GROMACS .gro file of C-alpha atoms in nm:
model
  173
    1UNK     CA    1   8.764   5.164  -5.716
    2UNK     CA    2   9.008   5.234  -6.015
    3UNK     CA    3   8.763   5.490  -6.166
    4UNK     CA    4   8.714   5.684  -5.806
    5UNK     CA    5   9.104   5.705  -5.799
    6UNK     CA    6   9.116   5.849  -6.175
    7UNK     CA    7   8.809   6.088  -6.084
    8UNK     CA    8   9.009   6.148  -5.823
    9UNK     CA    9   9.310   6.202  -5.974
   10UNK     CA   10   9.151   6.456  -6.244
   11UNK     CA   11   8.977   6.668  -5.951
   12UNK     CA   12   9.288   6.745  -5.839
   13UNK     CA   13   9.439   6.809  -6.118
   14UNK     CA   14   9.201   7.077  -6.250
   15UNK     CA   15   9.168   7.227  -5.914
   16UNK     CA   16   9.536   7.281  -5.927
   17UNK     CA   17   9.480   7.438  -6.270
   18UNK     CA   18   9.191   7.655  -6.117
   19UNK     CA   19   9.417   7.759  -5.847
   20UNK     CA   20   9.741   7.869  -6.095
   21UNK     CA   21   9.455   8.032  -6.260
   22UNK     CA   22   9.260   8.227  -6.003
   23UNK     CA   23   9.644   8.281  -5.935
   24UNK     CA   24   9.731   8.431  -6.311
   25UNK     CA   25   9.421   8.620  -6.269
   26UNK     CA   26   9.477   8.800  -5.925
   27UNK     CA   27   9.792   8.910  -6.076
   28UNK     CA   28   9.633   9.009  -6.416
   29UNK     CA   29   9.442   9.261  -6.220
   30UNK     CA   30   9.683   9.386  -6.057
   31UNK     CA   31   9.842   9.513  -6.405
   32UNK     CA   32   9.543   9.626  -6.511
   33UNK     CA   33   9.279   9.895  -6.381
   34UNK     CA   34   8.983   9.617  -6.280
   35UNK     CA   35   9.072   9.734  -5.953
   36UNK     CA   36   9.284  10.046  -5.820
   37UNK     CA   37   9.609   9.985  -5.697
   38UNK     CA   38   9.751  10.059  -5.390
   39UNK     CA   39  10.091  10.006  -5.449
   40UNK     CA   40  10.426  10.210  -5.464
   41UNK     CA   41  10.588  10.376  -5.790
   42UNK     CA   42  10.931  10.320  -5.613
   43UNK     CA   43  11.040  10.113  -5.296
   44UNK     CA   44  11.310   9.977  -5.079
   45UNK     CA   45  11.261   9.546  -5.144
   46UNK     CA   46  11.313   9.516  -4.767
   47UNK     CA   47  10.999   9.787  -4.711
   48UNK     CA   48  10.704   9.507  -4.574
   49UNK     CA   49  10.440   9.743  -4.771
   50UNK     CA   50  10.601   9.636  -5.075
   51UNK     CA   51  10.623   9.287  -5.018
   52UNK     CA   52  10.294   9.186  -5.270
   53UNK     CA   53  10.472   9.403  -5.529
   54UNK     CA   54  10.719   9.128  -5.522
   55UNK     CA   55  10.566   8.892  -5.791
   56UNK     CA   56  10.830   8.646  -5.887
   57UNK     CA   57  11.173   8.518  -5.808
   58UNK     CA   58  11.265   8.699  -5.522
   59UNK     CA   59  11.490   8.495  -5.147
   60UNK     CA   60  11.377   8.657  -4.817
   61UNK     CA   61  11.523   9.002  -4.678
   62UNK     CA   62  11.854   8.935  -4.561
   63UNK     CA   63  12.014   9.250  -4.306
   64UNK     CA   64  11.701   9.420  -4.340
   65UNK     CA   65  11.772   9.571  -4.621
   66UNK     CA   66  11.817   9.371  -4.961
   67UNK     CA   67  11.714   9.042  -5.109
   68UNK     CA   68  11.875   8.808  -5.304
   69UNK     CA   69  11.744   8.695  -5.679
   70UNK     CA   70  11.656   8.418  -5.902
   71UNK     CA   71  11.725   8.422  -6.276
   72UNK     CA   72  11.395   8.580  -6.350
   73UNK     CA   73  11.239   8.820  -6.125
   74UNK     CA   74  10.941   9.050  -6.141
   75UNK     CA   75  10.770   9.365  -5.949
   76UNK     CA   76  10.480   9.546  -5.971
   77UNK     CA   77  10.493   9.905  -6.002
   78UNK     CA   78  10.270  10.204  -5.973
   79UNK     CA   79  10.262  10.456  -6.331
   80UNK     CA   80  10.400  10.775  -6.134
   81UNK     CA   81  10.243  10.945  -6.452
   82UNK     CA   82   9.994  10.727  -6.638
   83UNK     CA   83  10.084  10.699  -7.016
   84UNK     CA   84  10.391  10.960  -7.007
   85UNK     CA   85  10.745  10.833  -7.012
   86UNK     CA   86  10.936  10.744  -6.674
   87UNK     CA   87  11.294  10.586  -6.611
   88UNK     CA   88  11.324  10.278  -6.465
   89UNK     CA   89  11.562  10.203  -6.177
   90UNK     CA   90  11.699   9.892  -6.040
   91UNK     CA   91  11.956   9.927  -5.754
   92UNK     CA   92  12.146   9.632  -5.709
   93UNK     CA   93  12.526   9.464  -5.580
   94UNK     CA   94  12.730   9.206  -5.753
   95UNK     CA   95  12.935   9.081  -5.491
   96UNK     CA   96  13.335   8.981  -5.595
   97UNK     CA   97  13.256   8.586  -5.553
   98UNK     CA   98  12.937   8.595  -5.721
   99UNK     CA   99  13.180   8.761  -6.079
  100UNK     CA  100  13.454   8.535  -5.953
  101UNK     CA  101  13.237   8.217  -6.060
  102UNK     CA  102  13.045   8.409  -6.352
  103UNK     CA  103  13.314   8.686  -6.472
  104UNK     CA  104  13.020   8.878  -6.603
  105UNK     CA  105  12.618   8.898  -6.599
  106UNK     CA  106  12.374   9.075  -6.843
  107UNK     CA  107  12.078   9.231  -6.709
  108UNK     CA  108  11.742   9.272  -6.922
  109UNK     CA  109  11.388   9.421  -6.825
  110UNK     CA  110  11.032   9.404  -7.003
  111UNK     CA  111  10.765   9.615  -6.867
  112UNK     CA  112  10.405   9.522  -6.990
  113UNK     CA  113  10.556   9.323  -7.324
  114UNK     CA  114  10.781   9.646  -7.395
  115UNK     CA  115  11.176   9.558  -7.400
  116UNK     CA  116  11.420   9.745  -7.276
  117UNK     CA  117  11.773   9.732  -7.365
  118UNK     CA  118  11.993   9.474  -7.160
  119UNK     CA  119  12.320   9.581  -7.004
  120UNK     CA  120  12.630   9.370  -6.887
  121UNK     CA  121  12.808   9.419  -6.588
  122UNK     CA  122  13.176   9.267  -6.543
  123UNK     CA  123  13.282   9.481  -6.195
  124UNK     CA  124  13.174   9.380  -5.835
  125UNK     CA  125  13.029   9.656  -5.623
  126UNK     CA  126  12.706   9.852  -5.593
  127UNK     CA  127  12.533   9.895  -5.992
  128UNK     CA  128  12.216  10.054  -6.115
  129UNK     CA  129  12.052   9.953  -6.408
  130UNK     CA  130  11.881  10.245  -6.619
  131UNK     CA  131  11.637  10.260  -6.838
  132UNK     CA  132  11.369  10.517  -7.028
  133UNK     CA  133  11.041  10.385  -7.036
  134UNK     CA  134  10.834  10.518  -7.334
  135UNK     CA  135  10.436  10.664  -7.215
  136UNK     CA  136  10.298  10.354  -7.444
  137UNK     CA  137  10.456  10.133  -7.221
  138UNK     CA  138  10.297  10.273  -6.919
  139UNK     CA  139   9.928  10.310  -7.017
  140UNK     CA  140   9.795  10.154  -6.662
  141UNK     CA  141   9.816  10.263  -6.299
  142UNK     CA  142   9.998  10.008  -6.267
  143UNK     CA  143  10.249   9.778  -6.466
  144UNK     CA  144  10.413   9.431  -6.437
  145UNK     CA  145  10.819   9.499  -6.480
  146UNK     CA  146  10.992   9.124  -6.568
  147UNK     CA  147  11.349   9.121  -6.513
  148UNK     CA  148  11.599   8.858  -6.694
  149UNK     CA  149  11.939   8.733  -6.611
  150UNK     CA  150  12.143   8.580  -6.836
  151UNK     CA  151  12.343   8.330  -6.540
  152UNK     CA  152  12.292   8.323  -6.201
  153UNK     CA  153  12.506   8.034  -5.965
  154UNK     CA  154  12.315   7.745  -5.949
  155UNK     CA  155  12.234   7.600  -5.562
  156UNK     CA  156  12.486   7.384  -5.393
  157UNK     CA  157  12.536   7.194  -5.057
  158UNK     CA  158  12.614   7.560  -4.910
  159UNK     CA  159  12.330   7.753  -5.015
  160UNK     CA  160  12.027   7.582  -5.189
  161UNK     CA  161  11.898   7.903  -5.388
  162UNK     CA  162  11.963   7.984  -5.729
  163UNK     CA  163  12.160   8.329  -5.657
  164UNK     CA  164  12.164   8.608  -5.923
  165UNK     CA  165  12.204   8.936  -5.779
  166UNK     CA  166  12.147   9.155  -5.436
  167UNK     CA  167  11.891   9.408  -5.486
  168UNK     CA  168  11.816   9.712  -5.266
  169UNK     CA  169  11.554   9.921  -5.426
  170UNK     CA  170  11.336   9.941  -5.762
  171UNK     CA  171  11.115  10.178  -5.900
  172UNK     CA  172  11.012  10.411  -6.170
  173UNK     CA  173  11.085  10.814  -6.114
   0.00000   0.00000   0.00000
């Protein structure tokens, strides 16, 4: 009996590893041309055609229009251009409470393993983070963009999401 609950035990365990990995590998593909993609160069994060662009770290639309963060967060986006140079554009809000707890927040992207430079923002309001994208960097129909914050606010008994900042719209022009 104790051997059919190990066996058990170590089914599940690698089927849970086969599924993170079928997992990794659907989004794999999606970064790379096994497959053509379908997706948008720029969108909206409230836009439902864009909702399996959202790969990681992203709370549910809130007023139909913008969605909340975690720490890390990541998008796929369509090359407008393959292999030439683009700008990348994050629109996003850092609302006064969220700066009253934090005072300040530094933003930082990687698309496809390539850094871009980080930015910190200390004023409340509407922001856009900036950035030129060299043609290396964008050598795919399509590429995975990772975003990094350096704090977010952590959950608590009012809200039980890690919170880093209100997005509205993401894309490469």
């Amino acid at each position: 009996m104790t051997r059919w609950i190990a066996a058990s035990l170590i089914l599940a365990l690698l089927g849970g590893c086969a599924c993170s990995r079928r997992r990794a590998a659907a989004e794999q593909a999606l970064v790379q041309e096994e497959e053509p993609f379908n997706g948008l160069a720029s969108f909206e994060v409230a836009d439902p055609r864009a909702q399996g662009q959202l790969l990681a770290g992203w709370h549910e639309v809130e007023q139909g229009s913008w969605r909340w963060t975690e720490k890390h967060f990541a998008v796929a986006l369509k090359t407008p251009a393959k292999g030439k140079a683009a700008t990348l554009k994050l629109q996003f809000a850092l609302p006064k409470a969220l700066l009253a707890r934090l005072a300040s927040i530094t933003l930082a992207a990687t698309i496809n393993g390539t850094a871009l430079a980080p930015q910190t923002y200390r004023k409340p309001g509407e922001q856009v983070y900036a950035r030129s994208v060299p043609g290396e960097a964008l050598n795919a129909e399509a590429v995975r963009v990772d975003f990094l914050l350096d704090k977010t606010l952590p959950p608590d008994e009012r809200d039980k999401r890690e919170l880093g900042v209100v997005v509205s719209s993401v894309g490469l022009e």
